[in-house]
PDB file of C-alpha atoms in Angstrom:
ATOM      1  CA  MET A   1     -39.091  33.427  11.640  1.00  0.00           C
ATOM      2  CA  LYS A   2     -42.453  35.297  10.726  1.00  0.00           C
ATOM      3  CA  SER A   3     -45.020  32.396  10.591  1.00  0.00           C
ATOM      4  CA  ILE A   4     -48.767  32.704   9.514  1.00  0.00           C
ATOM      5  CA  VAL A   5     -50.893  29.656   9.301  1.00  0.00           C
ATOM      6  CA  VAL A   6     -53.580  30.326   6.376  1.00  0.00           C
ATOM      7  CA  ILE A   7     -58.097  28.398   6.813  1.00  0.00           C
ATOM      8  CA  PRO A   8     -59.975  28.564   3.617  1.00  0.00           C
ATOM      9  CA  THR A   9     -63.957  28.396   4.922  1.00  0.00           C
ATOM     10  CA  TYR A  10     -67.157  28.444   3.271  1.00  0.00           C
ATOM     11  CA  ASN A  11     -69.550  27.909   5.671  1.00  0.00           C
ATOM     12  CA  GLU A  12     -67.590  27.282   9.061  1.00  0.00           C
ATOM     13  CA  ILE A  13     -69.104  29.938  11.666  1.00  0.00           C
ATOM     14  CA  ASP A  14     -69.447  27.804  14.224  1.00  0.00           C
ATOM     15  CA  ASN A  15     -66.203  26.873  14.134  1.00  0.00           C
ATOM     16  CA  ILE A  16     -63.672  29.805  13.459  1.00  0.00           C
ATOM     17  CA  GLU A  17     -63.578  32.041  16.568  1.00  0.00           C
ATOM     18  CA  ASN A  18     -62.884  28.057  18.660  1.00  0.00           C
ATOM     19  CA  LEU A  19     -60.807  26.551  15.813  1.00  0.00           C
ATOM     20  CA  ILE A  20     -58.422  31.216  16.217  1.00  0.00           C
ATOM     21  CA  ASN A  21     -58.855  31.393  19.589  1.00  0.00           C
ATOM     22  CA  SER A  22     -57.289  27.368  20.387  1.00  0.00           C
ATOM     23  CA  ILE A  23     -53.992  28.551  17.317  1.00  0.00           C
ATOM     24  CA  HIS A  24     -53.767  31.921  19.664  1.00  0.00           C
ATOM     25  CA  GLN A  25     -53.386  29.197  22.741  1.00  0.00           C
ATOM     26  CA  SER A  26     -50.456  26.357  20.476  1.00  0.00           C
ATOM     27  CA  VAL A  27     -48.580  29.007  18.909  1.00  0.00           C
ATOM     28  CA  PRO A  28     -48.866  33.290  20.449  1.00  0.00           C
ATOM     29  CA  ASP A  29     -46.209  34.457  18.191  1.00  0.00           C
ATOM     30  CA  THR A  30     -48.079  32.832  15.205  1.00  0.00           C
ATOM     31  CA  HIS A  31     -50.840  34.454  12.849  1.00  0.00           C
ATOM     32  CA  ILE A  32     -53.843  33.470  10.740  1.00  0.00           C
ATOM     33  CA  LEU A  33     -55.054  34.630   7.357  1.00  0.00           C
ATOM     34  CA  VAL A  34     -58.602  33.284   6.721  1.00  0.00           C
ATOM     35  CA  VAL A  35     -59.504  32.779   3.488  1.00  0.00           C
ATOM     36  CA  ASP A  36     -63.247  33.219   2.922  1.00  0.00           C
ATOM     37  CA  ASP A  37     -65.351  32.526  -0.745  1.00  0.00           C
ATOM     38  CA  ASN A  38     -67.771  34.462   0.744  1.00  0.00           C
ATOM     39  CA  SER A  39     -69.544  31.601   3.492  1.00  0.00           C
ATOM     40  CA  PRO A  40     -73.803  32.493   3.255  1.00  0.00           C
ATOM     41  CA  ASP A  41     -73.436  31.641   6.752  1.00  0.00           C
ATOM     42  CA  GLY A  42     -71.250  34.853   7.959  1.00  0.00           C
ATOM     43  CA  THR A  43     -68.214  33.302   8.635  1.00  0.00           C
ATOM     44  CA  ALA A  44     -66.045  36.335   6.978  1.00  0.00           C
ATOM     45  CA  ARG A  45     -68.318  39.361   8.546  1.00  0.00           C
ATOM     46  CA  LYS A  46     -67.741  37.556  11.888  1.00  0.00           C
ATOM     47  CA  VAL A  47     -63.758  36.671  11.382  1.00  0.00           C
ATOM     48  CA  GLU A  48     -64.189  41.018  10.400  1.00  0.00           C
ATOM     49  CA  GLU A  49     -65.319  41.118  14.102  1.00  0.00           C
ATOM     50  CA  LEU A  50     -63.171  39.319  15.761  1.00  0.00           C
ATOM     51  CA  MET A  51     -59.776  41.492  13.993  1.00  0.00           C
ATOM     52  CA  ALA A  52     -61.103  44.771  15.260  1.00  0.00           C
ATOM     53  CA  LYS A  53     -59.296  43.135  18.549  1.00  0.00           C
ATOM     54  CA  ASP A  54     -57.097  41.342  17.456  1.00  0.00           C
ATOM     55  CA  LYS A  55     -53.899  42.281  15.395  1.00  0.00           C
ATOM     56  CA  GLN A  56     -52.693  38.912  13.883  1.00  0.00           C
ATOM     57  CA  LEU A  57     -55.455  37.772  11.916  1.00  0.00           C
ATOM     58  CA  HIS A  58     -55.597  38.487   8.543  1.00  0.00           C
ATOM     59  CA  LEU A  59     -59.115  38.404   6.445  1.00  0.00           C
ATOM     60  CA  LEU A  60     -59.248  37.474   2.848  1.00  0.00           C
ATOM     61  CA  TRP A  61     -63.178  37.527   1.079  1.00  0.00           C
ATOM     62  CA  ARG A  62     -62.892  36.357  -1.938  1.00  0.00           C
ATOM     63  CA  GLU A  63     -66.716  37.333  -4.454  1.00  0.00           C
ATOM     64  CA  LYS A  64     -68.581  33.955  -4.268  1.00  0.00           C
ATOM     65  CA  LYS A  65     -67.402  30.130  -3.775  1.00  0.00           C
ATOM     66  CA  MET A  66     -63.587  29.622  -6.085  1.00  0.00           C
ATOM     67  CA  GLY A  67     -62.686  25.956  -4.578  1.00  0.00           C
ATOM     68  CA  LEU A  68     -60.293  25.049  -2.262  1.00  0.00           C
ATOM     69  CA  GLY A  69     -56.418  25.825  -4.424  1.00  0.00           C
ATOM     70  CA  THR A  70     -57.515  29.380  -5.320  1.00  0.00           C
ATOM     71  CA  ALA A  71     -58.167  29.748  -2.072  1.00  0.00           C
ATOM     72  CA  TYR A  72     -54.642  28.321  -0.744  1.00  0.00           C
ATOM     73  CA  CYS A  73     -53.171  30.323  -3.979  1.00  0.00           C
ATOM     74  CA  GLU A  74     -54.667  33.463  -3.311  1.00  0.00           C
ATOM     75  CA  GLY A  75     -53.565  32.762   1.141  1.00  0.00           C
ATOM     76  CA  PHE A  76     -50.463  32.074  -0.064  1.00  0.00           C
ATOM     77  CA  GLN A  77     -49.364  34.612  -2.339  1.00  0.00           C
ATOM     78  CA  TYR A  78     -50.918  37.234   0.157  1.00  0.00           C
ATOM     79  CA  CYS A  79     -48.264  35.412   2.662  1.00  0.00           C
ATOM     80  CA  LEU A  80     -45.419  35.899   0.306  1.00  0.00           C
ATOM     81  CA  ASP A  81     -46.086  39.478  -0.050  1.00  0.00           C
ATOM     82  CA  LYS A  82     -46.091  40.190   3.951  1.00  0.00           C
ATOM     83  CA  GLY A  83     -42.934  38.931   4.356  1.00  0.00           C
ATOM     84  CA  PHE A  84     -44.427  35.313   6.209  1.00  0.00           C
ATOM     85  CA  GLU A  85     -41.492  33.120   6.579  1.00  0.00           C
ATOM     86  CA  ILE A  86     -43.115  30.577   7.177  1.00  0.00           C
ATOM     87  CA  ILE A  87     -46.862  29.867   5.781  1.00  0.00           C
ATOM     88  CA  MET A  88     -48.965  26.832   7.230  1.00  0.00           C
ATOM     89  CA  GLN A  89     -52.291  25.374   5.976  1.00  0.00           C
ATOM     90  CA  MET A  90     -54.665  23.772   8.073  1.00  0.00           C
ATOM     91  CA  ASP A  91     -58.721  22.550   7.245  1.00  0.00           C
ATOM     92  CA  ALA A  92     -60.789  25.065   9.280  1.00  0.00           C
ATOM     93  CA  ASP A  93     -63.545  21.496  11.187  1.00  0.00           C
ATOM     94  CA  PHE A  94     -61.139  20.914  13.329  1.00  0.00           C
ATOM     95  CA  SER A  95     -59.747  17.930  11.920  1.00  0.00           C
ATOM     96  CA  HIS A  96     -56.560  19.250  11.863  1.00  0.00           C
ATOM     97  CA  ASP A  97     -55.194  19.907  16.131  1.00  0.00           C
ATOM     98  CA  PRO A  98     -53.868  23.575  16.719  1.00  0.00           C
ATOM     99  CA  LYS A  99     -51.380  21.516  19.068  1.00  0.00           C
ATOM    100  CA  ASP A 100     -49.840  19.418  15.875  1.00  0.00           C
ATOM    101  CA  LEU A 101     -48.740  23.635  15.005  1.00  0.00           C
ATOM    102  CA  GLN A 102     -46.174  23.658  17.416  1.00  0.00           C
ATOM    103  CA  ARG A 103     -44.146  20.179  15.876  1.00  0.00           C
ATOM    104  CA  PHE A 104     -44.593  21.741  12.077  1.00  0.00           C
ATOM    105  CA  LEU A 105     -42.489  24.716  13.663  1.00  0.00           C
ATOM    106  CA  GLU A 106     -39.672  22.763  15.246  1.00  0.00           C
ATOM    107  CA  TYR A 107     -39.375  20.751  12.385  1.00  0.00           C
ATOM    108  CA  ILE A 108     -39.717  22.889   9.533  1.00  0.00           C
ATOM    109  CA  LYS A 109     -35.919  23.900  10.596  1.00  0.00           C
ATOM    110  CA  ASP A 110     -34.666  21.337   8.574  1.00  0.00           C
ATOM    111  CA  TYR A 111     -37.154  21.468   5.724  1.00  0.00           C
ATOM    112  CA  ASP A 112     -38.754  23.317   3.293  1.00  0.00           C
ATOM    113  CA  LEU A 113     -42.394  21.389   3.698  1.00  0.00           C
ATOM    114  CA  VAL A 114     -43.392  19.513   6.627  1.00  0.00           C
ATOM    115  CA  ILE A 115     -46.873  17.064   6.170  1.00  0.00           C
ATOM    116  CA  GLY A 116     -48.837  16.322   9.310  1.00  0.00           C
ATOM    117  CA  SER A 117     -49.055  12.448   7.693  1.00  0.00           C
ATOM    118  CA  ARG A 118     -51.910  10.400   9.236  1.00  0.00           C
ATOM    119  CA  TYR A 119     -50.737   7.100   7.320  1.00  0.00           C
ATOM    120  CA  VAL A 120     -46.698   7.393   8.326  1.00  0.00           C
ATOM    121  CA  SER A 121     -47.227   5.699  11.344  1.00  0.00           C
ATOM    122  CA  GLY A 122     -50.200   3.241  10.587  1.00  0.00           C
ATOM    123  CA  VAL A 123     -54.262   4.868  10.098  1.00  0.00           C
ATOM    124  CA  ASN A 124     -54.984   7.256  12.765  1.00  0.00           C
ATOM    125  CA  VAL A 125     -57.930   8.824  11.166  1.00  0.00           C
ATOM    126  CA  VAL A 126     -60.555   8.892  13.874  1.00  0.00           C
ATOM    127  CA  ASN A 127     -64.713   9.125  13.354  1.00  0.00           C
ATOM    128  CA  TRP A 128     -64.591   8.175  10.005  1.00  0.00           C
ATOM    129  CA  PRO A 129     -67.368   6.036   7.638  1.00  0.00           C
ATOM    130  CA  LEU A 130     -64.992   3.649   6.331  1.00  0.00           C
ATOM    131  CA  SER A 131     -65.582   3.822   3.146  1.00  0.00           C
ATOM    132  CA  ARG A 132     -64.498   7.398   3.900  1.00  0.00           C
ATOM    133  CA  LEU A 133     -61.239   5.527   4.543  1.00  0.00           C
ATOM    134  CA  ILE A 134     -60.325   3.036   2.327  1.00  0.00           C
ATOM    135  CA  LEU A 135     -61.403   6.205  -0.563  1.00  0.00           C
ATOM    136  CA  SER A 136     -58.386   8.124   1.047  1.00  0.00           C
ATOM    137  CA  TYR A 137     -56.071   5.498   1.891  1.00  0.00           C
ATOM    138  CA  GLY A 138     -56.457   4.198  -1.727  1.00  0.00           C
ATOM    139  CA  ALA A 139     -55.991   7.879  -2.949  1.00  0.00           C
ATOM    140  CA  ASN A 140     -52.581   7.523  -1.528  1.00  0.00           C
ATOM    141  CA  ILE A 141     -51.807   3.998  -2.325  1.00  0.00           C
ATOM    142  CA  TYR A 142     -52.770   6.008  -5.967  1.00  0.00           C
ATOM    143  CA  SER A 143     -51.184   9.080  -6.556  1.00  0.00           C
ATOM    144  CA  ARG A 144     -47.849   7.588  -4.953  1.00  0.00           C
ATOM    145  CA  VAL A 145     -47.257   4.691  -8.333  1.00  0.00           C
ATOM    146  CA  VAL A 146     -48.786   6.731 -10.597  1.00  0.00           C
ATOM    147  CA  THR A 147     -45.963  10.100  -9.324  1.00  0.00           C
ATOM    148  CA  GLY A 148     -43.069   7.709  -7.441  1.00  0.00           C
ATOM    149  CA  MET A 149     -43.244  10.397  -4.389  1.00  0.00           C
ATOM    150  CA  PRO A 150     -42.781   8.964  -1.500  1.00  0.00           C
ATOM    151  CA  LEU A 151     -45.305  10.299   1.149  1.00  0.00           C
ATOM    152  CA  MET A 152     -47.475   8.799   2.649  1.00  0.00           C
ATOM    153  CA  ASP A 153     -49.920  11.138   2.342  1.00  0.00           C
ATOM    154  CA  GLY A 154     -50.182  13.369   0.244  1.00  0.00           C
ATOM    155  CA  THR A 155     -53.587  14.557   0.549  1.00  0.00           C
ATOM    156  CA  GLY A 156     -53.406  15.540   3.062  1.00  0.00           C
ATOM    157  CA  GLY A 157     -53.916  19.657   3.935  1.00  0.00           C
ATOM    158  CA  PHE A 158     -52.027  19.572   7.457  1.00  0.00           C
ATOM    159  CA  LYS A 159     -49.218  21.358   6.204  1.00  0.00           C
ATOM    160  CA  CYS A 160     -46.197  23.871   6.817  1.00  0.00           C
ATOM    161  CA  PHE A 161     -43.916  25.612   3.777  1.00  0.00           C
ATOM    162  CA  ARG A 162     -41.008  27.478   4.312  1.00  0.00           C
ATOM    163  CA  ALA A 163     -41.800  30.107   1.916  1.00  0.00           C
ATOM    164  CA  GLU A 164     -38.293  30.496  -0.214  1.00  0.00           C
ATOM    165  CA  ALA A 165     -39.030  26.982  -1.775  1.00  0.00           C
ATOM    166  CA  LEU A 166     -42.602  27.891  -1.440  1.00  0.00           C
ATOM    167  CA  LYS A 167     -42.174  31.163  -3.821  1.00  0.00           C
ATOM    168  CA  MET A 168     -40.392  28.755  -6.207  1.00  0.00           C
ATOM    169  CA  ILE A 169     -43.958  27.119  -7.482  1.00  0.00           C
ATOM    170  CA  ASN A 170     -46.266  29.484 -10.027  1.00  0.00           C
ATOM    171  CA  LEU A 171     -49.508  29.866  -8.529  1.00  0.00           C
ATOM    172  CA  LYS A 172     -51.012  31.864 -10.816  1.00  0.00           C
ATOM    173  CA  GLU A 173     -50.026  27.970 -12.786  1.00  0.00           C
ATOM    174  CA  ILE A 174     -52.865  25.781  -9.546  1.00  0.00           C
ATOM    175  CA  VAL A 175     -55.456  25.141 -11.222  1.00  0.00           C
ATOM    176  CA  SER A 176     -56.320  21.850  -8.767  1.00  0.00           C
ATOM    177  CA  ASN A 177     -58.349  21.545  -5.730  1.00  0.00           C
ATOM    178  CA  GLY A 178     -59.210  19.288  -3.547  1.00  0.00           C
ATOM    179  CA  TYR A 179     -57.337  16.158  -3.046  1.00  0.00           C
ATOM    180  CA  SER A 180     -55.836  17.234  -6.529  1.00  0.00           C
ATOM    181  CA  PHE A 181     -53.934  20.020  -5.089  1.00  0.00           C
ATOM    182  CA  GLN A 182     -52.555  18.910  -2.120  1.00  0.00           C
ATOM    183  CA  ILE A 183     -50.668  16.287  -5.170  1.00  0.00           C
ATOM    184  CA  GLU A 184     -49.807  19.167  -6.930  1.00  0.00           C
ATOM    185  CA  MET A 185     -48.170  21.434  -4.565  1.00  0.00           C
ATOM    186  CA  ASN A 186     -46.093  17.983  -3.002  1.00  0.00           C
ATOM    187  CA  PHE A 187     -45.533  16.737  -6.562  1.00  0.00           C
ATOM    188  CA  ARG A 188     -43.999  20.256  -7.367  1.00  0.00           C
ATOM    189  CA  LEU A 189     -41.500  20.700  -4.334  1.00  0.00           C
ATOM    190  CA  TRP A 190     -40.918  17.685  -4.062  1.00  0.00           C
ATOM    191  CA  LYS A 191     -39.545  17.010  -8.090  1.00  0.00           C
ATOM    192  CA  MET A 192     -37.475  20.805  -6.918  1.00  0.00           C
ATOM    193  CA  GLY A 193     -35.590  18.659  -4.849  1.00  0.00           C
ATOM    194  CA  ALA A 194     -37.601  20.388  -1.233  1.00  0.00           C
ATOM    195  CA  ARG A 195     -36.241  18.778   1.707  1.00  0.00           C
ATOM    196  CA  ILE A 196     -39.808  17.257   2.613  1.00  0.00           C
ATOM    197  CA  LYS A 197     -40.743  15.138   6.031  1.00  0.00           C
ATOM    198  CA  GLU A 198     -43.377  14.022   7.024  1.00  0.00           C
ATOM    199  CA  ILE A 199     -44.847  13.144  11.008  1.00  0.00           C
ATOM    200  CA  SER A 200     -48.029  11.924  12.482  1.00  0.00           C
ATOM    201  CA  ILE A 201     -51.350  13.542  13.660  1.00  0.00           C
ATOM    202  CA  ILE A 202     -54.068  11.705  14.578  1.00  0.00           C
ATOM    203  CA  PHE A 203     -56.970  13.644  12.422  1.00  0.00           C
ATOM    204  CA  ASN A 204     -59.960  13.563  13.637  1.00  0.00           C
ATOM    205  CA  GLU A 205     -63.302  13.862  11.806  1.00  0.00           C
ATOM    206  CA  ARG A 206     -64.496  17.763  11.359  1.00  0.00           C
ATOM    207  CA  ARG A 207     -66.731  18.561  14.254  1.00  0.00           C
ATOM    208  CA  SER A 208     -69.556  20.401  12.781  1.00  0.00           C
ATOM    209  CA  GLY A 209     -71.140  21.209   9.576  1.00  0.00           C
ATOM    210  CA  ILE A 210     -70.637  19.332   6.482  1.00  0.00           C
ATOM    211  CA  SER A 211     -67.386  17.667   4.267  1.00  0.00           C
ATOM    212  CA  LYS A 212     -67.132  19.873   1.045  1.00  0.00           C
ATOM    213  CA  MET A 213     -65.749  16.485  -0.430  1.00  0.00           C
ATOM    214  CA  ASN A 214     -67.541  15.232  -4.126  1.00  0.00           C
ATOM    215  CA  LYS A 215     -67.451  13.328  -7.146  1.00  0.00           C
ATOM    216  CA  LYS A 216     -64.948  16.097  -9.284  1.00  0.00           C
ATOM    217  CA  ILE A 217     -63.160  16.559  -6.686  1.00  0.00           C
ATOM    218  CA  ILE A 218     -62.284  12.918  -6.216  1.00  0.00           C
ATOM    219  CA  TYR A 219     -62.045  12.462 -10.848  1.00  0.00           C
ATOM    220  CA  GLU A 220     -59.926  15.193 -10.492  1.00  0.00           C
ATOM    221  CA  ALA A 221     -57.091  14.121  -8.695  1.00  0.00           C
ATOM    222  CA  MET A 222     -57.539  10.903 -10.312  1.00  0.00           C
ATOM    223  CA  TRP A 223     -56.419  12.146 -13.627  1.00  0.00           C
ATOM    224  CA  MET A 224     -54.338  14.033 -12.133  1.00  0.00           C
ATOM    225  CA  VAL A 225     -51.815  12.184 -11.326  1.00  0.00           C
ATOM    226  CA  TRP A 226     -51.119  10.966 -14.852  1.00  0.00           C
ATOM    227  CA  LYS A 227     -51.082  15.471 -16.064  1.00  0.00           C
ATOM    228  CA  LEU A 228     -47.884  15.360 -13.650  1.00  0.00           C
ATOM    229  CA  ARG A 229     -46.663  12.273 -14.435  1.00  0.00           C
ATOM    230  CA  PHE A 230     -45.448  12.568 -18.211  1.00  0.00           C
ATOM    231  CA  SER A 231     -46.450  16.363 -19.091  1.00  0.00           C
ATOM    232  CA  PRO A 232     -43.485  17.672 -20.814  1.00  0.00           C
ATOM    233  CA  ASN A 233     -43.659  21.194 -20.091  1.00  0.00           C
ATOM    234  CA  LEU A 234     -43.386  20.251 -16.490  1.00  0.00           C
ATOM    235  CA  ARG A 235     -41.101  17.973 -16.318  1.00  0.00           C
ATOM    236  CA  LYS A 236     -38.637  20.347 -18.335  1.00  0.00           C
ATOM    237  CA  GLU A 237     -40.213  23.530 -15.801  1.00  0.00           C
ATOM    238  CA  LEU A 238     -39.577  21.113 -12.479  1.00  0.00           C
ATOM    239  CA  LYS A 239     -35.844  21.097 -13.817  1.00  0.00           C
ATOM    240  CA  LYS A 240     -34.830  24.776 -14.521  1.00  0.00           C
ATOM    241  CA  LEU A 241     -36.171  24.996 -11.025  1.00  0.00           C
ATOM    242  CA  ARG A 242     -34.728  22.728  -9.645  1.00  0.00           C
ATOM    243  CA  LYS A 243     -31.239  24.033 -10.342  1.00  0.00           C
ATOM    244  CA  VAL A 244     -32.083  27.272  -9.186  1.00  0.00           C
ATOM    245  CA  PHE A 245     -33.726  25.854  -5.548  1.00  0.00           C
ATOM    246  CA  LEU A 246     -30.720  23.850  -5.250  1.00  0.00           C
ATOM    247  CA  GLU A 247     -28.582  25.725  -5.402  1.00  0.00           C
ATOM    248  CA  GLN A 248     -30.508  27.788  -3.556  1.00  0.00           C
ATOM    249  CA  ILE A 249     -29.753  25.538  -0.596  1.00  0.00           C
ATOM    250  CA  ASN A 250     -26.652  24.892  -1.354  1.00  0.00           C
ATOM    251  CA  ASP A 251     -25.570  28.770  -0.214  1.00  0.00           C
ATOM    252  CA  ARG A 252     -27.923  29.308   2.128  1.00  0.00           C
ATOM    253  CA  LYS A 253     -25.367  26.597   3.792  1.00  0.00           C
ATOM    254  CA  SER A 254     -22.574  27.505   2.892  1.00  0.00           C
TER     255      SER A 254
END
């Protein structure tokens, strides 16, 4: 199946070439889409240089910094428009191991969403300060309790989607970023009846560069889970999508 990895970037010049090479080594037939928010350090220009010799490399160069959620949504829409059947997402800083992409491609044969989970088999995080680990682990407990999603790692950003599931979501309606973007996408697919699988990964602190985490992202996630749980319009929309999506799954099986 035609697959692609979406990688949002902002000032990742120190990582991007090595990451692209590592992905090609791990999954040679998979394409790569970099979605860059006009990085001042020249990340997009570097990708353009690499594209001259790499036909599996794509670039969306956005005019300014607009956030992780919109970067993924634009990237996903690009992939859907180009006919990719398997769409993966990962960070650009080597916190996600490219070697795990092959595992995604195996598991996605039987699921609609595969999540690389830091917490499904204990705590698999390397080189994080205790405060960051407590924040992340606590955020997952919080989102799980409020939304009811049976996910150990609902905030992680290492994932693999079937395009037929992803295209059911109206990406223009997604306005969240950071933690809340990951939670919202998972919630929508879960409520639609998507088959979700968490697989254990080891999460490493970024090799270089600066983390994009800030208080705004944290506060947004705190409020987003309540909106997802109690929005009557969203519940009604997802109930309709669930019926359509499950019919598609049944047709596929028959």
